[in-house]
Short mmCIF file of C-alpha atoms (C1' of nucleotides) in Angstrom, two decimals:
data_model
loop_
_atom_site.label_atom_id
_atom_site.label_comp_id
_atom_site.label_asym_id
_atom_site.label_seq_id
_atom_site.Cartn_x
_atom_site.Cartn_y
_atom_site.Cartn_z
CA MET A 239 113.04 86.78 127.30
CA ARG A 240 114.07 88.27 130.64
CA ARG A 241 112.80 87.78 134.21
CA ASN A 242 111.80 90.17 137.04
CA TYR A 243 109.63 92.41 135.06
CA ASP A 244 108.01 95.62 136.31
CA LEU A 245 104.65 96.98 135.04
CA ASP A 246 106.29 99.16 132.44
CA SER A 247 108.19 96.40 130.79
CA VAL A 248 105.32 94.10 130.88
CA LEU A 249 103.19 96.83 129.18
CA ASP A 250 105.97 97.08 126.38
CA VAL A 251 105.88 93.41 125.55
CA ALA A 252 102.02 93.37 125.82
CA ALA A 253 101.45 96.16 123.44
CA ALA A 254 103.98 94.63 120.85
CA GLU A 255 102.01 91.35 121.09
CA PHE A 256 98.56 92.97 120.96
CA ASN A 257 99.69 94.57 117.77
CA ARG A 258 101.17 91.42 116.35
CA ARG A 259 97.89 89.26 116.53
CA GLY A 260 95.40 91.91 117.62
CA TYR A 261 94.13 92.42 121.24
CA ASP A 262 91.42 89.64 120.87
CA GLY A 263 93.74 87.37 118.98
CA THR A 264 96.29 87.54 121.86
CA SER A 265 95.64 85.13 124.86
CA MET A 266 97.25 85.49 128.19
CA GLY A 267 99.08 82.40 127.25
CA ASP A 268 100.52 84.09 124.33
CA LEU A 269 101.56 86.98 126.45
CA ALA A 270 103.14 84.72 129.06
CA HIS A 271 105.01 82.98 126.39
CA ALA A 272 106.39 86.09 124.89
CA LEU A 273 107.47 87.46 128.45
CA GLY A 274 108.96 84.14 129.25
CA ILE A 275 107.00 83.93 132.60
CA SER A 276 103.82 82.10 133.54
CA LYS A 277 100.34 83.32 132.79
CA SER A 278 99.57 83.79 136.39
CA SER A 279 102.58 86.06 137.02
CA ILE A 280 101.09 88.53 134.65
CA TYR A 281 98.27 89.00 137.23
CA HIS A 282 100.88 90.21 139.73
CA HIS A 283 101.50 93.28 137.58
CA VAL A 284 97.98 93.98 136.38
CA SER A 285 94.51 92.84 137.34
CA SER A 286 93.12 91.77 133.93
CA LYS A 287 93.92 91.64 130.35
CA GLU A 288 91.60 94.65 129.69
CA ALA A 289 93.52 96.69 132.26
CA LEU A 290 96.58 96.01 130.30
CA LEU A 291 94.96 97.39 127.23
CA GLY A 292 93.64 100.46 129.22
CA LEU A 293 97.19 101.39 130.34
CA ALA A 294 98.53 101.18 126.75
CA LEU A 295 95.68 103.24 125.39
CA ASP A 296 96.16 105.89 128.02
CA ARG A 297 99.79 106.14 127.21
CA ALA A 298 99.10 106.98 123.51
CA LEU A 299 96.35 109.40 124.32
CA THR A 300 98.34 111.18 126.85
CA ALA A 301 101.17 111.86 124.40
CA LEU A 302 98.73 112.95 121.55
CA PHE A 303 96.99 115.45 123.82
CA ALA A 304 100.25 116.87 124.99
CA VAL A 305 100.92 117.91 121.34
CA LEU A 306 97.56 119.91 121.40
CA GLU A 307 98.59 121.63 124.76
CA GLU A 308 101.86 122.70 123.31
CA THR A 309 100.06 124.66 120.45
CA GLY A 310 97.01 125.58 122.34
CA SER A 311 98.53 128.55 123.95
CA ARG A 312 100.58 129.76 120.92
CA HIS A 313 99.30 132.88 119.21
CA GLY A 314 100.57 132.39 115.77
CA ARG A 315 98.45 131.69 112.58
CA ALA A 316 96.26 128.61 112.70
CA ARG A 317 97.85 127.22 109.53
CA ASP A 318 101.33 127.19 111.29
CA ARG A 319 99.82 125.70 114.53
CA LEU A 320 98.20 122.95 112.28
CA GLU A 321 101.59 122.21 110.61
CA HIS A 322 103.12 121.91 114.08
CA VAL A 323 100.44 119.43 115.18
CA LEU A 324 101.00 117.37 112.15
CA ARG A 325 104.74 117.26 112.60
CA ARG A 326 104.50 116.69 116.29
CA SER A 327 101.83 113.95 115.83
CA VAL A 328 104.32 112.17 113.34
CA GLU A 329 106.86 112.40 116.17
CA VAL A 330 104.65 110.98 118.76
CA LEU A 331 103.83 108.19 116.51
CA ASP A 332 107.57 107.51 115.97
CA ALA A 333 108.21 107.64 119.70
CA GLU A 334 105.16 105.64 120.93
CA LEU A 335 104.39 103.57 117.80
CA PRO A 336 103.17 100.44 119.59
CA PHE A 337 100.81 102.36 121.94
CA VAL A 338 99.50 104.61 119.08
CA THR A 339 98.92 101.65 116.79
CA LEU A 340 96.98 99.97 119.46
CA LEU A 341 94.81 103.08 119.87
CA LEU A 342 94.14 103.25 116.29
CA ARG A 343 92.88 99.68 116.02
CA VAL A 344 90.36 99.97 119.01
CA ARG A 345 86.91 98.93 117.97
CA GLY A 346 84.75 99.76 120.98
CA ASN A 347 84.05 96.24 122.26
CA THR A 348 84.51 97.20 126.02
CA HIS A 349 84.18 100.17 128.28
CA THR A 350 87.87 100.67 128.22
CA GLU A 351 87.81 100.88 124.23
CA ARG A 352 84.84 103.15 124.07
CA ASP A 353 86.54 105.54 126.55
CA ALA A 354 89.67 105.70 124.35
CA LEU A 355 87.51 106.21 121.28
CA GLU A 356 85.82 109.18 122.95
CA ARG A 357 89.06 110.74 123.79
CA ARG A 358 90.21 110.25 120.15
CA ARG A 359 86.90 112.10 118.99
CA GLU A 360 87.80 115.00 121.32
CA PHE A 361 91.24 115.21 119.64
CA ASP A 362 89.65 115.18 116.22
CA ARG A 363 87.27 118.11 117.20
CA ARG A 364 90.17 120.31 118.30
CA VAL A 365 92.02 119.79 115.21
CA THR A 366 88.98 120.52 113.04
CA GLY A 367 88.74 123.77 115.04
CA LEU A 368 92.32 124.56 113.91
CA VAL A 369 91.52 123.66 110.20
CA THR A 370 88.45 126.10 110.38
CA ARG A 371 90.38 128.85 111.63
CA ALA A 372 93.10 128.49 109.08
CA ILE A 373 90.47 128.67 106.48
CA GLU A 374 88.93 131.73 107.99
CA GLU A 375 92.42 133.38 108.02
CA GLY A 376 92.72 132.83 104.40
CA ASP A 377 95.63 130.45 104.45
CA LEU A 378 93.87 127.31 103.30
CA ARG A 379 91.50 127.04 100.32
CA ALA A 380 87.96 127.78 101.46
CA ASP A 381 86.04 125.34 99.12
CA LEU A 382 86.80 122.24 101.11
CA ASP A 383 84.85 120.98 104.36
CA PRO A 384 87.04 121.48 107.33
CA ALA A 385 85.84 118.20 109.00
CA LEU A 386 86.55 116.17 105.70
CA VAL A 387 90.05 117.78 105.48
CA THR A 388 90.71 116.84 109.08
CA ARG A 389 89.83 113.28 108.59
CA LEU A 390 91.86 113.09 105.45
CA LEU A 391 94.80 114.71 107.22
CA PHE A 392 94.87 112.47 110.22
CA GLY A 393 93.75 109.49 108.11
CA THR A 394 97.12 109.97 106.38
CA VAL A 395 99.09 110.55 109.43
CA ASN A 396 97.42 107.48 111.09
CA SER A 397 98.00 105.35 108.26
CA LEU A 398 101.82 105.47 108.93
CA VAL A 399 101.34 102.91 111.72
CA GLU A 400 100.60 100.39 108.95
CA TRP A 401 104.06 100.35 107.51
CA TYR A 402 106.38 102.97 109.36
CA ARG A 403 109.13 101.31 111.49
CA PRO A 404 111.12 103.76 113.73
CA ASP A 405 114.46 101.84 113.58
CA LEU A 406 114.81 102.95 109.90
CA GLY A 407 115.32 106.46 111.14
CA ALA A 408 113.59 108.04 108.14
CA GLY A 409 111.01 109.78 110.40
CA ASP A 410 111.87 113.20 109.16
CA GLU A 411 111.58 112.52 105.49
CA VAL A 412 108.02 110.99 106.21
CA ALA A 413 106.96 114.22 108.09
CA ASP A 414 108.47 116.49 105.51
CA THR A 415 106.86 114.72 102.73
CA LEU A 416 103.59 114.38 104.38
CA ILE A 417 103.32 117.97 105.21
CA ALA A 418 104.58 119.07 101.75
CA VAL A 419 101.91 117.10 99.97
CA MET A 420 98.98 117.69 102.24
CA LEU A 421 99.51 121.35 103.23
CA GLY A 422 100.78 122.03 99.72
CA GLY A 423 97.39 120.66 98.38
CA LEU A 424 95.41 122.63 100.93
CA GLU A 425 96.97 126.13 100.24
CA ARG A 426 94.94 128.45 98.17
CA PRO A 427 95.79 127.78 94.52
CA MET B 182 67.08 88.69 111.17
CA ARG B 183 65.81 86.66 108.27
CA ARG B 184 65.84 82.83 107.56
CA ASN B 185 66.88 80.71 104.70
CA TYR B 186 70.18 82.20 103.83
CA ASP B 187 72.53 81.51 101.08
CA LEU B 188 76.39 81.73 101.13
CA ASP B 189 76.34 85.34 99.96
CA SER B 190 73.80 86.67 102.43
CA VAL B 191 75.70 84.86 105.14
CA LEU B 192 78.85 86.43 104.14
CA ASP B 193 77.29 89.98 104.15
CA VAL B 194 76.31 89.59 107.82
CA ALA B 195 79.59 87.87 108.71
CA ALA B 196 81.65 90.73 107.12
CA ALA B 197 79.61 93.37 109.06
CA GLU B 198 80.00 91.45 112.26
CA PHE B 199 83.74 90.89 111.75
CA ASN B 200 84.05 94.68 111.29
CA ARG B 201 81.98 95.42 114.31
CA ARG B 202 84.12 93.55 116.85
CA GLY B 203 87.05 92.30 114.90
CA TYR B 204 87.61 88.98 113.42
CA ASP B 205 89.07 87.41 116.53
CA GLY B 206 86.50 89.21 118.77
CA THR B 207 83.72 87.66 116.88
CA SER B 208 82.62 84.14 117.90
CA MET B 209 80.60 81.83 115.84
CA GLY B 210 78.01 82.27 118.48
CA ASP B 211 77.95 85.98 117.82
CA LEU B 212 77.62 85.27 114.22
CA ALA B 213 74.77 82.84 114.74
CA HIS B 214 73.04 85.43 116.89
CA ALA B 215 73.40 88.19 114.35
CA LEU B 216 72.11 85.80 111.53
CA GLY B 217 69.24 84.70 113.75
CA ILE B 218 70.20 80.90 113.11
CA SER B 219 72.06 78.42 115.37
CA LYS B 220 75.84 78.07 115.33
CA SER B 221 75.94 74.67 113.58
CA SER B 222 73.65 76.05 110.77
CA ILE B 223 76.56 78.25 109.60
CA TYR B 224 78.59 75.18 108.99
CA HIS B 225 76.05 74.20 106.24
CA HIS B 226 77.16 77.26 104.25
CA VAL B 227 80.95 77.37 105.08
CA SER B 228 83.51 74.85 106.34
CA SER B 229 85.04 77.17 109.11
CA LYS B 230 85.18 80.54 110.55
CA GLU B 231 88.45 80.99 108.69
CA ALA B 232 86.96 80.05 105.27
CA LEU B 233 84.42 82.72 105.87
CA LEU B 234 87.16 85.34 106.16
CA GLY B 235 88.86 83.97 103.08
CA LEU B 236 85.81 84.46 101.03
CA ALA B 237 85.38 88.05 102.33
CA LEU B 238 88.95 89.03 101.74
CA ASP B 239 88.83 87.56 98.20
CA ARG B 240 85.84 89.64 97.45
CA ALA B 241 87.72 92.86 98.32
CA LEU B 242 90.89 91.91 96.55
CA THR B 243 89.06 91.07 93.20
CA ALA B 244 87.28 94.35 93.13
CA LEU B 245 90.64 96.32 93.77
CA PHE B 246 92.61 94.38 91.08
CA ALA B 247 89.72 94.96 88.69
CA VAL B 248 90.60 98.61 88.89
CA LEU B 249 94.20 98.10 87.94
CA GLU B 250 93.08 95.90 84.90
CA GLU B 251 90.88 98.86 83.80
CA THR B 252 93.85 101.19 83.64
CA GLY B 253 96.42 98.73 82.86
CA SER B 254 95.64 98.64 79.17
CA ARG B 255 95.14 102.48 78.72
CA HIS B 256 97.70 104.62 76.89
CA GLY B 257 97.19 107.91 78.49
CA ARG B 258 99.64 109.74 80.75
CA ALA B 259 100.37 107.85 83.95
CA ARG B 260 99.23 110.94 86.12
CA ASP B 261 95.80 110.56 84.54
CA ARG B 262 95.83 106.74 85.06
CA LEU B 263 96.81 107.28 88.72
CA GLU B 264 93.95 109.78 89.19
CA HIS B 265 91.65 107.09 87.60
CA VAL B 266 92.98 104.40 90.15
CA LEU B 267 92.49 106.76 93.09
CA ARG B 268 88.91 107.67 92.05
CA ARG B 269 87.88 104.10 91.23
CA SER B 270 89.51 102.78 94.44
CA VAL B 271 87.21 105.22 96.39
CA GLU B 272 84.41 103.78 94.47
CA VAL B 273 85.34 100.23 95.33
CA LEU B 274 85.55 101.16 98.84
CA ASP B 275 82.06 102.80 98.74
CA ALA B 276 80.49 99.68 96.94
CA GLU B 277 82.33 96.97 98.90
CA LEU B 278 83.02 98.79 102.19
CA PRO B 279 82.57 95.92 104.75
CA PHE B 280 84.91 93.71 102.57
CA VAL B 281 87.61 96.29 101.96
CA THR B 282 87.51 97.33 105.60
CA LEU B 283 88.08 93.60 106.71
CA LEU B 284 90.89 93.46 104.23
CA LEU B 285 92.65 96.47 105.66
CA ARG B 286 92.42 95.12 109.21
CA VAL B 287 94.00 91.82 108.46
CA ARG B 288 97.15 91.09 110.62
CA GLY B 289 98.65 87.91 109.07
CA ASN B 290 97.84 85.55 111.87
CA THR B 291 96.74 82.59 109.70
CA HIS B 292 97.72 81.42 106.11
CA THR B 293 94.45 82.95 104.78
CA GLU B 294 95.46 86.29 106.18
CA ARG B 295 98.99 86.13 104.89
CA ASP B 296 97.78 85.27 101.44
CA ALA B 297 95.65 88.34 101.58
CA LEU B 298 98.53 90.44 102.67
CA GLU B 299 100.58 89.41 99.79
CA ARG B 300 98.10 90.29 97.30
CA ARG B 301 97.78 93.65 98.85
CA ARG B 302 101.52 94.09 98.44
CA GLU B 303 101.32 93.34 94.78
CA PHE B 304 98.59 96.02 94.41
CA ASP B 305 100.86 98.54 96.06
CA ARG B 306 103.84 97.68 93.71
CA ARG B 307 101.68 98.28 90.60
CA VAL B 308 100.54 101.59 91.99
CA THR B 309 104.09 102.66 92.80
CA GLY B 310 105.00 101.89 89.12
CA LEU B 311 102.39 104.23 88.09
CA VAL B 312 103.62 107.05 90.43
CA THR B 313 107.23 106.38 89.24
CA ARG B 314 106.06 106.78 85.57
CA ALA B 315 104.11 109.91 86.37
CA ILE B 316 107.34 111.46 87.90
CA GLU B 317 109.43 110.44 84.74
CA GLU B 318 106.73 112.01 82.54
CA GLY B 319 107.22 115.28 84.44
CA ASP B 320 103.66 115.58 85.76
CA LEU B 321 104.55 115.01 89.49
CA ARG B 322 107.29 116.69 91.54
CA ALA B 323 110.43 114.79 91.33
CA ASP B 324 111.82 115.45 94.88
CA LEU B 325 109.66 112.80 96.56
CA ASP B 326 110.09 109.15 96.90
CA PRO B 327 107.53 107.16 94.80
CA ALA B 328 107.16 104.37 97.25
CA LEU B 329 106.67 107.02 100.00
CA VAL B 330 104.22 108.91 97.98
CA THR B 331 102.17 105.66 97.08
CA ARG B 332 102.01 104.81 100.87
CA LEU B 333 100.75 108.23 101.74
CA LEU B 334 98.25 108.17 98.90
CA PHE B 335 96.74 104.78 99.76
CA GLY B 336 97.15 105.50 103.45
CA THR B 337 94.67 108.40 102.94
CA VAL B 338 92.33 106.31 100.65
CA ASN B 339 92.30 103.38 103.06
CA SER B 340 91.74 105.56 106.06
CA LEU B 341 88.38 106.29 104.68
CA VAL B 342 87.15 102.97 106.04
CA GLU B 343 87.47 104.43 109.64
CA TRP B 344 84.60 106.87 109.17
CA TYR B 345 83.00 106.87 105.63
CA ARG B 346 79.52 105.30 105.52
CA PRO B 347 78.04 104.90 102.03
CA ASP B 348 74.39 105.64 103.04
CA LEU B 349 75.40 109.36 103.49
CA GLY B 350 75.82 109.53 99.65
CA ALA B 351 78.85 111.91 99.91
CA GLY B 352 81.06 109.57 97.95
CA ASP B 353 81.82 111.92 95.18
CA GLU B 354 82.81 114.90 97.43
CA VAL B 355 85.15 112.64 99.34
CA ALA B 356 86.80 111.44 96.13
CA ASP B 357 86.96 114.95 94.73
CA THR B 358 88.51 116.57 97.78
CA LEU B 359 90.98 113.60 98.29
CA ILE B 360 92.18 113.87 94.76
CA ALA B 361 92.22 117.64 94.77
CA VAL B 362 94.32 117.77 97.94
CA MET B 363 96.75 114.78 97.21
CA LEU B 364 97.36 115.40 93.46
CA GLY B 365 97.31 119.12 94.01
CA GLY B 366 99.99 118.70 96.60
CA LEU B 367 101.88 116.32 94.28
CA GLU B 368 101.92 118.41 91.05
CA ARG B 369 105.06 120.27 90.26
CA PRO B 370 105.15 123.75 92.07
"C1'" DG C 299 68.54 74.86 105.43
"C1'" DT C 300 67.91 74.45 110.17
"C1'" DC C 301 68.01 72.36 114.73
"C1'" DT C 302 69.56 70.23 119.51
"C1'" DA C 303 73.19 68.12 121.93
"C1'" DT C 304 77.74 67.54 122.71
"C1'" DA C 305 82.69 66.91 122.18
"C1'" DA C 306 87.42 68.75 122.54
"C1'" DA C 307 90.17 72.47 123.20
"C1'" DT C 308 91.34 77.14 124.74
"C1'" DT C 309 90.26 81.03 127.27
"C1'" DG C 310 90.76 84.51 131.37
"C1'" DA C 311 91.51 84.23 135.88
"C1'" DT C 312 92.37 82.35 141.02
"C1'" DA C 313 94.44 79.78 145.05
"C1'" DG C 314 98.38 79.17 147.57
"C1'" DA C 315 103.46 77.82 147.70
"C1'" DC C 316 108.23 79.58 147.21
"C1'" DG D 1 108.11 88.32 141.25
"C1'" DT D 2 107.34 84.01 139.86
"C1'" DC D 3 105.62 79.23 140.08
"C1'" DT D 4 102.17 74.75 139.55
"C1'" DA D 5 97.69 73.37 139.54
"C1'" DT D 6 93.18 74.02 138.71
"C1'" DC D 7 88.49 76.18 137.63
"C1'" DA D 8 84.49 77.79 135.21
"C1'" DA D 9 83.31 79.77 131.07
"C1'" DT D 10 83.69 80.09 126.25
"C1'" DT D 11 85.37 78.58 121.94
"C1'" DT D 12 85.36 76.04 117.33
"C1'" DA D 13 83.49 72.33 115.33
"C1'" DT D 14 80.82 67.71 114.59
"C1'" DA D 15 76.89 64.20 114.89
"C1'" DG D 16 72.53 63.17 113.50
"C1'" DA D 17 67.50 64.32 113.43
"C1'" DC D 18 63.72 67.02 110.92
#
DNA sequence: GTCTATAAATTGATAGAC
DNA sequence: GTCTATCAATTTATAGAC
């Protein structure tokens, strides 16, 4: 426990704590305890518990959309852009794990949460577009539904937050295996 | 909202509500409102909010372990038993969606939750054994880590709870696509 | 099997001093 | 940037009548 926090360091601790017990399961008292400061001191940095959640979710979403922007302008095959999105998404998950984890657990209870869910859906739509194009270009098997494939793909990627821990340093093997299995299974037989 | 509940019907509503707002985000007041009865009436059926969660988690775990028992005695190839476990797990997810969803969101805050997490880990260990044997029998590519493969496999299966809704009746297509992609990607090139 | 009433504790948040 | 003190609301759970 340290002292003299700024907003960013408070956010780091809060995200970790929210993930440990769930957002609703974490009280401002729990947060204060984890920070080593009093409850009321938290309100110097942020106006409410919900605002804290909002900042954390925004950080995850910003990082994920940055991945799409990278590939959006590229003019290669859709299949290769899809592979790039998959690999970079695993990297974002590795780099921003607490924030992405939080994002994936949001249920839509409040306006803040529903806002984040809508941005996630937009991300899905754009990846589905990529899968559709890869099928049209003949690189992926055409007998599967693009929306279903996208859900399975990102279901697999997102499931990493349930067990992956960055400090083990095995991020590359995970991305390699995931891409080998999933894209291997999606390529035309 | 109906009246004259028994334990099972209370459990159905509770599981649905826990999934809607998260276990911690759901108060006994919310539950009472969803049931159309008073808060205190719930305590006639169950001794505490946590006991309600325990019953729901047990139902999911019982159904999942039943799948393993089905295949445990079979003497076919491990690859085929693995495919069977995958397909039946999707079916369990379809049949017991609210309970399995709840199970997959448990964080380990209480003894009840930690107990459920330990039983989940046991399930994982037994599936990992199946993957290992399938590799030894030469049916799956040998360059991948069995534990990692198991996590990706069930990460994909479990991610279904995030979007799959039984009433759409597309359960078979989901299982077929999932198995085609995942096992297709795992078979030796 | 359900109710009203209420207890006892915890919650998110504010006031105002240092 | 942090503190103590406090509030109003909400929470889980119980008592006891119908």
